[in-house]
PDB file of C-alpha atoms in Angstrom:
ATOM      1  CA  UNK M   4     147.118  51.140 118.960  1.00 59.00           C
ATOM      2  CA  UNK M   5     148.272  48.851 116.352  1.00 67.00           C
ATOM      3  CA  UNK M   6     146.229  45.779 115.685  1.00 89.00           C
ATOM      4  CA  UNK M   7     147.206  42.742 113.416  1.00 95.00           C
ATOM      5  CA  UNK M   8     144.744  40.353 111.965  1.00 96.00           C
ATOM      6  CA  UNK M   9     144.472  37.390 111.343  1.00 96.00           C
ATOM      7  CA  UNK M  10     140.789  36.246 109.771  1.00 95.00           C
ATOM      8  CA  UNK M  11     141.564  32.377 109.259  1.00 96.00           C
ATOM      9  CA  UNK M  12     141.892  30.676 112.654  1.00 95.00           C
ATOM     10  CA  UNK M  13     142.702  27.248 110.679  1.00 96.00           C
ATOM     11  CA  UNK M  14     144.480  26.729 106.693  1.00 97.00           C
ATOM     12  CA  UNK M  15     144.340  23.431 105.078  1.00 97.00           C
ATOM     13  CA  UNK M  16     146.407  22.513 102.423  1.00 98.00           C
ATOM     14  CA  UNK M  17     148.167  19.059 100.172  1.00 98.00           C
ATOM     15  CA  UNK M  18     151.454  17.750  99.985  1.00 98.00           C
ATOM     16  CA  UNK M  19     153.025  19.990  97.295  1.00 97.00           C
ATOM     17  CA  UNK M  20     150.487  22.648  96.646  1.00 98.00           C
ATOM     18  CA  UNK M  21     150.297  26.796  97.432  1.00 98.00           C
ATOM     19  CA  UNK M  22     148.042  28.314  99.972  1.00 98.00           C
ATOM     20  CA  UNK M  23     148.536  31.909 101.340  1.00 98.00           C
ATOM     21  CA  UNK M  24     147.861  32.967 104.839  1.00 98.00           C
ATOM     22  CA  UNK M  25     146.620  35.756 105.498  1.00 98.00           C
ATOM     23  CA  UNK M  26     146.950  38.898 107.467  1.00 98.00           C
ATOM     24  CA  UNK M  27     145.986  43.086 107.925  1.00 98.00           C
ATOM     25  CA  UNK M  28     146.524  44.920 110.129  1.00 97.00           C
ATOM     26  CA  UNK M  29     145.497  48.658 111.602  1.00 95.00           C
ATOM     27  CA  UNK M  30     148.313  51.507 112.036  1.00 93.00           C
ATOM     28  CA  UNK M  31     148.695  55.724 111.196  1.00 91.00           C
ATOM     29  CA  UNK M  32     152.651  55.761 111.216  1.00 90.00           C
ATOM     30  CA  UNK M  33     154.576  55.603 107.531  1.00 88.00           C
ATOM     31  CA  UNK M  34     157.541  53.774 108.413  1.00 88.00           C
ATOM     32  CA  UNK M  35     157.915  50.168 110.470  1.00 90.00           C
ATOM     33  CA  UNK M  36     158.297  46.530 109.630  1.00 90.00           C
ATOM     34  CA  UNK M  37     156.307  43.260 109.132  1.00 93.00           C
ATOM     35  CA  UNK M  38     156.966  40.144 109.819  1.00 94.00           C
ATOM     36  CA  UNK M  39     155.967  36.285 109.380  1.00 96.00           C
ATOM     37  CA  UNK M  40     156.739  33.995 112.605  1.00 96.00           C
ATOM     38  CA  UNK M  41     156.451  30.270 112.135  1.00 96.00           C
ATOM     39  CA  UNK M  42     155.312  28.430 116.357  1.00 95.00           C
ATOM     40  CA  UNK M  43     155.895  24.482 115.687  1.00 93.00           C
ATOM     41  CA  UNK M  44     154.967  22.342 118.493  1.00 88.00           C
ATOM     42  CA  UNK M  45     157.979  22.371 120.353  1.00 87.00           C
ATOM     43  CA  UNK M  46     156.782  26.084 120.939  1.00 88.00           C
ATOM     44  CA  UNK M  47     159.766  27.777 119.262  1.00 89.00           C
ATOM     45  CA  UNK M  48     159.708  30.638 117.624  1.00 92.00           C
ATOM     46  CA  UNK M  49     160.323  30.956 114.135  1.00 93.00           C
ATOM     47  CA  UNK M  50     161.115  33.612 111.462  1.00 93.00           C
ATOM     48  CA  UNK M  51     160.058  32.839 108.033  1.00 96.00           C
ATOM     49  CA  UNK M  52     160.187  36.862 106.403  1.00 94.00           C
ATOM     50  CA  UNK M  53     160.102  39.955 107.295  1.00 92.00           C
ATOM     51  CA  UNK M  54     159.471  43.303 105.387  1.00 92.00           C
ATOM     52  CA  UNK M  55     160.134  46.586 105.568  1.00 89.00           C
ATOM     53  CA  UNK M  56     157.382  48.448 104.575  1.00 91.00           C
ATOM     54  CA  UNK M  57     159.425  51.678 102.594  1.00 88.00           C
ATOM     55  CA  UNK M  58     160.538  49.139 100.278  1.00 87.00           C
ATOM     56  CA  UNK M  59     157.459  48.280  97.632  1.00 85.00           C
ATOM     57  CA  UNK M  60     159.707  44.761  96.401  1.00 91.00           C
ATOM     58  CA  UNK M  61     158.303  41.523  98.092  1.00 94.00           C
ATOM     59  CA  UNK M  62     160.201  40.368 100.016  1.00 92.00           C
ATOM     60  CA  UNK M  63     161.321  35.956  99.462  1.00 94.00           C
ATOM     61  CA  UNK M  64     162.753  33.234 101.128  1.00 92.00           C
ATOM     62  CA  UNK M  65     162.918  30.159  98.890  1.00 95.00           C
ATOM     63  CA  UNK M  66     159.710  28.653  98.917  1.00 97.00           C
ATOM     64  CA  UNK M  67     157.936  31.357 101.068  1.00 97.00           C
ATOM     65  CA  UNK M  68     157.175  34.974  99.517  1.00 97.00           C
ATOM     66  CA  UNK M  69     154.512  38.029 100.520  1.00 97.00           C
ATOM     67  CA  UNK M  70     152.024  40.397  99.157  1.00 97.00           C
ATOM     68  CA  UNK M  71     152.239  43.251 100.933  1.00 96.00           C
ATOM     69  CA  UNK M  72     149.777  45.479 100.066  1.00 96.00           C
ATOM     70  CA  UNK M  73     150.668  48.999 102.058  1.00 95.00           C
ATOM     71  CA  UNK M  74     147.615  50.963 100.780  1.00 95.00           C
ATOM     72  CA  UNK M  75     144.895  48.103 101.714  1.00 96.00           C
ATOM     73  CA  UNK M  76     147.393  47.310 104.860  1.00 96.00           C
ATOM     74  CA  UNK M  77     147.474  44.705 103.618  1.00 97.00           C
ATOM     75  CA  UNK M  78     150.600  41.053 104.308  1.00 97.00           C
ATOM     76  CA  UNK M  79     149.720  37.935 103.462  1.00 98.00           C
ATOM     77  CA  UNK M  80     151.865  34.982 103.340  1.00 98.00           C
ATOM     78  CA  UNK M  81     152.747  32.803  99.900  1.00 98.00           C
ATOM     79  CA  UNK M  82     153.850  28.600 101.069  1.00 98.00           C
ATOM     80  CA  UNK M  83     154.527  26.620  97.708  1.00 98.00           C
ATOM     81  CA  UNK M  84     155.356  23.685  97.328  1.00 98.00           C
ATOM     82  CA  UNK M  85     154.304  22.631 100.763  1.00 98.00           C
ATOM     83  CA  UNK M  86     155.541  20.524 102.874  1.00 97.00           C
ATOM     84  CA  UNK M  87     154.830  18.578 106.342  1.00 97.00           C
ATOM     85  CA  UNK M  88     157.168  19.915 107.658  1.00 96.00           C
ATOM     86  CA  UNK M  89     155.682  23.555 107.501  1.00 97.00           C
ATOM     87  CA  UNK M  90     152.084  22.240 109.322  1.00 97.00           C
ATOM     88  CA  UNK M  91     153.021  24.986 112.092  1.00 97.00           C
ATOM     89  CA  UNK M  92     151.158  27.220 113.957  1.00 96.00           C
ATOM     90  CA  UNK M  93     151.465  30.875 111.745  1.00 97.00           C
ATOM     91  CA  UNK M  94     151.798  34.306 113.461  1.00 96.00           C
ATOM     92  CA  UNK M  95     151.757  37.844 111.626  1.00 97.00           C
ATOM     93  CA  UNK M  96     153.574  40.317 113.845  1.00 94.00           C
ATOM     94  CA  UNK M  97     153.965  44.240 113.661  1.00 93.00           C
ATOM     95  CA  UNK M  98     156.884  46.623 114.747  1.00 89.00           C
ATOM     96  CA  UNK M  99     156.581  49.809 114.826  1.00 85.00           C
ATOM     97  CA  UNK M 100     160.133  51.399 114.992  1.00 74.00           C
ATOM     98  CA  UNK M 101     163.458  50.872 116.944  1.00 65.00           C
ATOM     99  CA  UNK M 102     162.263  50.102 121.050  1.00 63.00           C
ATOM    100  CA  UNK M 103     158.572  48.870 119.865  1.00 75.00           C
ATOM    101  CA  UNK M 104     157.903  45.282 120.976  1.00 82.00           C
ATOM    102  CA  UNK M 105     156.799  42.921 118.190  1.00 88.00           C
ATOM    103  CA  UNK M 106     152.336  43.469 117.846  1.00 91.00           C
ATOM    104  CA  UNK M 107     151.224  39.698 116.961  1.00 94.00           C
ATOM    105  CA  UNK M 108     147.471  38.658 115.598  1.00 94.00           C
ATOM    106  CA  UNK M 109     146.119  35.198 116.725  1.00 93.00           C
ATOM    107  CA  UNK M 110     147.655  32.989 114.334  1.00 95.00           C
ATOM    108  CA  UNK M 111     145.977  30.494 111.620  1.00 97.00           C
ATOM    109  CA  UNK M 112     147.025  27.043 112.538  1.00 96.00           C
ATOM    110  CA  UNK M 113     148.480  25.502 109.092  1.00 98.00           C
ATOM    111  CA  UNK M 114     147.616  21.752 108.686  1.00 97.00           C
ATOM    112  CA  UNK M 115     149.572  19.755 105.318  1.00 97.00           C
ATOM    113  CA  UNK M 116     148.365  16.887 104.688  1.00 97.00           C
ATOM    114  CA  UNK M 117     149.899  14.333 101.979  1.00 94.00           C
TER     115      UNK M 117
ATOM    116  CA  UNK O 117     174.593  29.496 125.101  1.00 55.00           C
ATOM    117  CA  UNK O 118     173.183  29.527 121.117  1.00 78.00           C
ATOM    118  CA  UNK O 119     169.738  30.351 121.817  1.00 92.00           C
ATOM    119  CA  UNK O 120     167.463  32.086 124.986  1.00 95.00           C
ATOM    120  CA  UNK O 121     167.423  29.733 127.234  1.00 96.00           C
ATOM    121  CA  UNK O 122     164.597  29.491 129.475  1.00 97.00           C
ATOM    122  CA  UNK O 123     163.789  28.195 132.789  1.00 97.00           C
ATOM    123  CA  UNK O 124     161.838  26.054 133.850  1.00 97.00           C
ATOM    124  CA  UNK O 125     160.022  24.945 130.915  1.00 96.00           C
ATOM    125  CA  UNK O 126     156.938  23.408 132.357  1.00 97.00           C
ATOM    126  CA  UNK O 127     156.057  25.027 135.840  1.00 98.00           C
ATOM    127  CA  UNK O 128     153.195  24.015 138.416  1.00 98.00           C
ATOM    128  CA  UNK O 129     151.843  26.220 141.022  1.00 98.00           C
ATOM    129  CA  UNK O 130     149.526  26.531 143.790  1.00 97.00           C
ATOM    130  CA  UNK O 131     146.921  29.469 143.195  1.00 97.00           C
ATOM    131  CA  UNK O 132     148.303  31.818 145.286  1.00 98.00           C
ATOM    132  CA  UNK O 133     151.684  31.194 145.458  1.00 98.00           C
ATOM    133  CA  UNK O 134     154.920  33.170 143.971  1.00 98.00           C
ATOM    134  CA  UNK O 135     156.590  32.313 140.927  1.00 98.00           C
ATOM    135  CA  UNK O 136     159.667  33.178 139.340  1.00 98.00           C
ATOM    136  CA  UNK O 137     160.632  32.753 135.191  1.00 98.00           C
ATOM    137  CA  UNK O 138     164.252  33.539 134.137  1.00 98.00           C
ATOM    138  CA  UNK O 139     165.192  34.037 131.015  1.00 98.00           C
ATOM    139  CA  UNK O 140     168.841  34.044 129.401  1.00 97.00           C
ATOM    140  CA  UNK O 141     169.222  35.711 126.698  1.00 95.00           C
ATOM    141  CA  UNK O 142     172.000  35.312 123.329  1.00 92.00           C
ATOM    142  CA  UNK O 143     174.605  36.798 124.773  1.00 91.00           C
ATOM    143  CA  UNK O 144     175.693  40.350 123.423  1.00 87.00           C
ATOM    144  CA  UNK O 145     171.974  41.057 122.817  1.00 89.00           C
ATOM    145  CA  UNK O 146     170.704  44.292 124.477  1.00 88.00           C
ATOM    146  CA  UNK O 147     167.313  44.205 123.577  1.00 88.00           C
ATOM    147  CA  UNK O 148     164.905  41.318 126.054  1.00 92.00           C
ATOM    148  CA  UNK O 149     160.759  40.704 125.567  1.00 93.00           C
ATOM    149  CA  UNK O 150     158.720  39.277 127.886  1.00 96.00           C
ATOM    150  CA  UNK O 151     155.122  37.291 125.833  1.00 96.00           C
ATOM    151  CA  UNK O 152     152.053  35.524 127.129  1.00 97.00           C
ATOM    152  CA  UNK O 153     150.745  33.340 124.955  1.00 95.00           C
ATOM    153  CA  UNK O 154     147.103  31.656 126.146  1.00 91.00           C
ATOM    154  CA  UNK O 155     145.316  28.758 124.427  1.00 82.00           C
ATOM    155  CA  UNK O 156     144.149  29.389 121.417  1.00 72.00           C
ATOM    156  CA  UNK O 157     145.558  33.421 121.380  1.00 77.00           C
ATOM    157  CA  UNK O 158     148.448  35.188 120.305  1.00 83.00           C
ATOM    158  CA  UNK O 159     150.864  36.461 121.867  1.00 91.00           C
ATOM    159  CA  UNK O 160     150.269  39.030 123.885  1.00 92.00           C
ATOM    160  CA  UNK O 161     153.261  42.058 125.424  1.00 92.00           C
ATOM    161  CA  UNK O 162     153.809  42.302 128.740  1.00 95.00           C
ATOM    162  CA  UNK O 163     157.038  43.932 129.075  1.00 94.00           C
ATOM    163  CA  UNK O 164     159.722  45.276 126.998  1.00 90.00           C
ATOM    164  CA  UNK O 165     163.538  45.781 128.374  1.00 91.00           C
ATOM    165  CA  UNK O 166     166.832  47.821 126.780  1.00 88.00           C
ATOM    166  CA  UNK O 167     169.770  46.997 128.197  1.00 89.00           C
ATOM    167  CA  UNK O 168     168.329  46.761 132.148  1.00 89.00           C
ATOM    168  CA  UNK O 169     166.194  49.575 132.049  1.00 88.00           C
ATOM    169  CA  UNK O 170     162.040  48.873 131.172  1.00 86.00           C
ATOM    170  CA  UNK O 171     161.052  51.410 128.406  1.00 79.00           C
ATOM    171  CA  UNK O 172     158.321  49.978 127.897  1.00 83.00           C
ATOM    172  CA  UNK O 173     155.747  47.629 130.360  1.00 86.00           C
ATOM    173  CA  UNK O 174     153.021  49.025 129.565  1.00 86.00           C
ATOM    174  CA  UNK O 175     151.780  45.216 129.020  1.00 91.00           C
ATOM    175  CA  UNK O 176     151.694  44.279 132.844  1.00 93.00           C
ATOM    176  CA  UNK O 177     148.033  43.246 133.565  1.00 93.00           C
ATOM    177  CA  UNK O 178     148.222  43.880 137.047  1.00 93.00           C
ATOM    178  CA  UNK O 179     150.442  44.957 140.112  1.00 95.00           C
ATOM    179  CA  UNK O 180     151.057  41.079 140.832  1.00 97.00           C
ATOM    180  CA  UNK O 181     153.164  41.128 138.125  1.00 97.00           C
ATOM    181  CA  UNK O 182     156.874  42.082 137.708  1.00 96.00           C
ATOM    182  CA  UNK O 183     159.939  41.636 135.555  1.00 96.00           C
ATOM    183  CA  UNK O 184     163.349  42.927 136.315  1.00 95.00           C
ATOM    184  CA  UNK O 185     166.719  42.223 134.798  1.00 95.00           C
ATOM    185  CA  UNK O 186     170.288  42.673 135.658  1.00 89.00           C
ATOM    186  CA  UNK O 187     173.108  42.803 134.258  1.00 87.00           C
ATOM    187  CA  UNK O 188     171.992  43.860 130.740  1.00 83.00           C
ATOM    188  CA  UNK O 189     171.699  40.397 130.901  1.00 92.00           C
ATOM    189  CA  UNK O 190     169.435  37.539 132.559  1.00 96.00           C
ATOM    190  CA  UNK O 191     165.926  38.522 133.225  1.00 97.00           C
ATOM    191  CA  UNK O 192     163.213  37.466 136.101  1.00 98.00           C
ATOM    192  CA  UNK O 193     159.862  37.406 135.326  1.00 98.00           C
ATOM    193  CA  UNK O 194     157.879  37.744 138.826  1.00 98.00           C
ATOM    194  CA  UNK O 195     154.222  36.649 139.360  1.00 98.00           C
ATOM    195  CA  UNK O 196     152.785  36.788 143.071  1.00 98.00           C
ATOM    196  CA  UNK O 197     150.053  35.368 144.222  1.00 98.00           C
ATOM    197  CA  UNK O 198     149.761  33.591 141.412  1.00 98.00           C
ATOM    198  CA  UNK O 199     145.397  33.294 140.053  1.00 97.00           C
ATOM    199  CA  UNK O 200     144.307  30.245 136.857  1.00 96.00           C
ATOM    200  CA  UNK O 201     143.669  33.100 134.847  1.00 95.00           C
ATOM    201  CA  UNK O 202     147.797  32.643 134.519  1.00 97.00           C
ATOM    202  CA  UNK O 203     148.357  29.607 133.039  1.00 97.00           C
ATOM    203  CA  UNK O 204     149.888  30.308 130.388  1.00 97.00           C
ATOM    204  CA  UNK O 205     153.006  29.888 128.673  1.00 96.00           C
ATOM    205  CA  UNK O 206     155.455  32.453 129.348  1.00 97.00           C
ATOM    206  CA  UNK O 207     157.795  33.264 125.722  1.00 97.00           C
ATOM    207  CA  UNK O 208     160.710  35.652 126.621  1.00 96.00           C
ATOM    208  CA  UNK O 209     162.669  36.919 122.968  1.00 94.00           C
ATOM    209  CA  UNK O 210     166.043  39.053 122.247  1.00 91.00           C
ATOM    210  CA  UNK O 211     167.593  41.440 119.583  1.00 87.00           C
ATOM    211  CA  UNK O 212     170.064  43.486 119.118  1.00 82.00           C
ATOM    212  CA  UNK O 213     167.467  46.207 118.625  1.00 62.00           C
ATOM    213  CA  UNK O 214     168.266  50.061 119.093  1.00 58.00           C
ATOM    214  CA  UNK O 215     169.319  52.484 116.588  1.00 52.00           C
ATOM    215  CA  UNK O 216     167.688  53.763 113.165  1.00 52.00           C
ATOM    216  CA  UNK O 217     167.325  51.158 110.769  1.00 54.00           C
ATOM    217  CA  UNK O 218     167.449  48.172 113.110  1.00 54.00           C
ATOM    218  CA  UNK O 219     164.158  47.725 113.731  1.00 56.00           C
ATOM    219  CA  UNK O 220     163.808  44.929 112.093  1.00 60.00           C
ATOM    220  CA  UNK O 221     166.356  43.013 113.375  1.00 71.00           C
ATOM    221  CA  UNK O 222     164.772  39.310 114.297  1.00 80.00           C
ATOM    222  CA  UNK O 223     163.858  38.413 117.375  1.00 87.00           C
ATOM    223  CA  UNK O 224     164.670  35.359 118.687  1.00 90.00           C
ATOM    224  CA  UNK O 225     162.215  32.989 120.678  1.00 93.00           C
ATOM    225  CA  UNK O 226     163.123  31.101 123.937  1.00 95.00           C
ATOM    226  CA  UNK O 227     160.846  28.439 123.694  1.00 94.00           C
ATOM    227  CA  UNK O 228     158.731  29.265 126.666  1.00 95.00           C
ATOM    228  CA  UNK O 229     157.834  28.448 129.685  1.00 97.00           C
ATOM    229  CA  UNK O 230     154.081  26.451 131.113  1.00 96.00           C
ATOM    230  CA  UNK O 231     152.489  27.850 133.385  1.00 97.00           C
ATOM    231  CA  UNK O 232     149.794  25.975 134.873  1.00 97.00           C
ATOM    232  CA  UNK O 233     147.527  27.278 137.986  1.00 97.00           C
ATOM    233  CA  UNK O 234     146.093  24.821 140.085  1.00 97.00           C
TER     234      UNK O 234
END
């Protein structure tokens, strides 16, 4: 079974600074898909960024980027120029292939201070 | 509707009662997922539907849990004889998943139902 590990239960960053959230996963597959989701207090899960394992180039979405290290099975999220609205729970997720569910880590709570 | 809709938003029930949680996916989404989120935990997969069939129900924690989907749209998660450990937020998601190359298709989530068993 695939497992996703987020080793940082809580992180804190000052506004305008950069923070990196860690995620590792375990799989025997060569092709798969990785995601970062954001969950604010409203409980609404929002997709932040996604990465296909067969792509070597790291995905970026505005202030959000990932560092995908396939050999190390690592998928960290970097948030640049942090904003107060970035405060939320962040979940790393893995999907093996079509027809399979997303497997989630336990999440990292991100606090953004003024 | 524009997004995934779940009802009720909150449900308080007495131990031993049955509850039904409803999920209305985005129109046209063939895949539907149920997850459970307990306090301080990640999202625990419960069941996956493709159309009206459930190819993966491996996450249902016991036979007190069941789910169905009708017309390839609305899904209902039923918990019989609720127990206090069933207290959690139950999240539903839908996507266009299906076919090679679409695995990265975004899963859209509802806002969940917070179930409290007293």
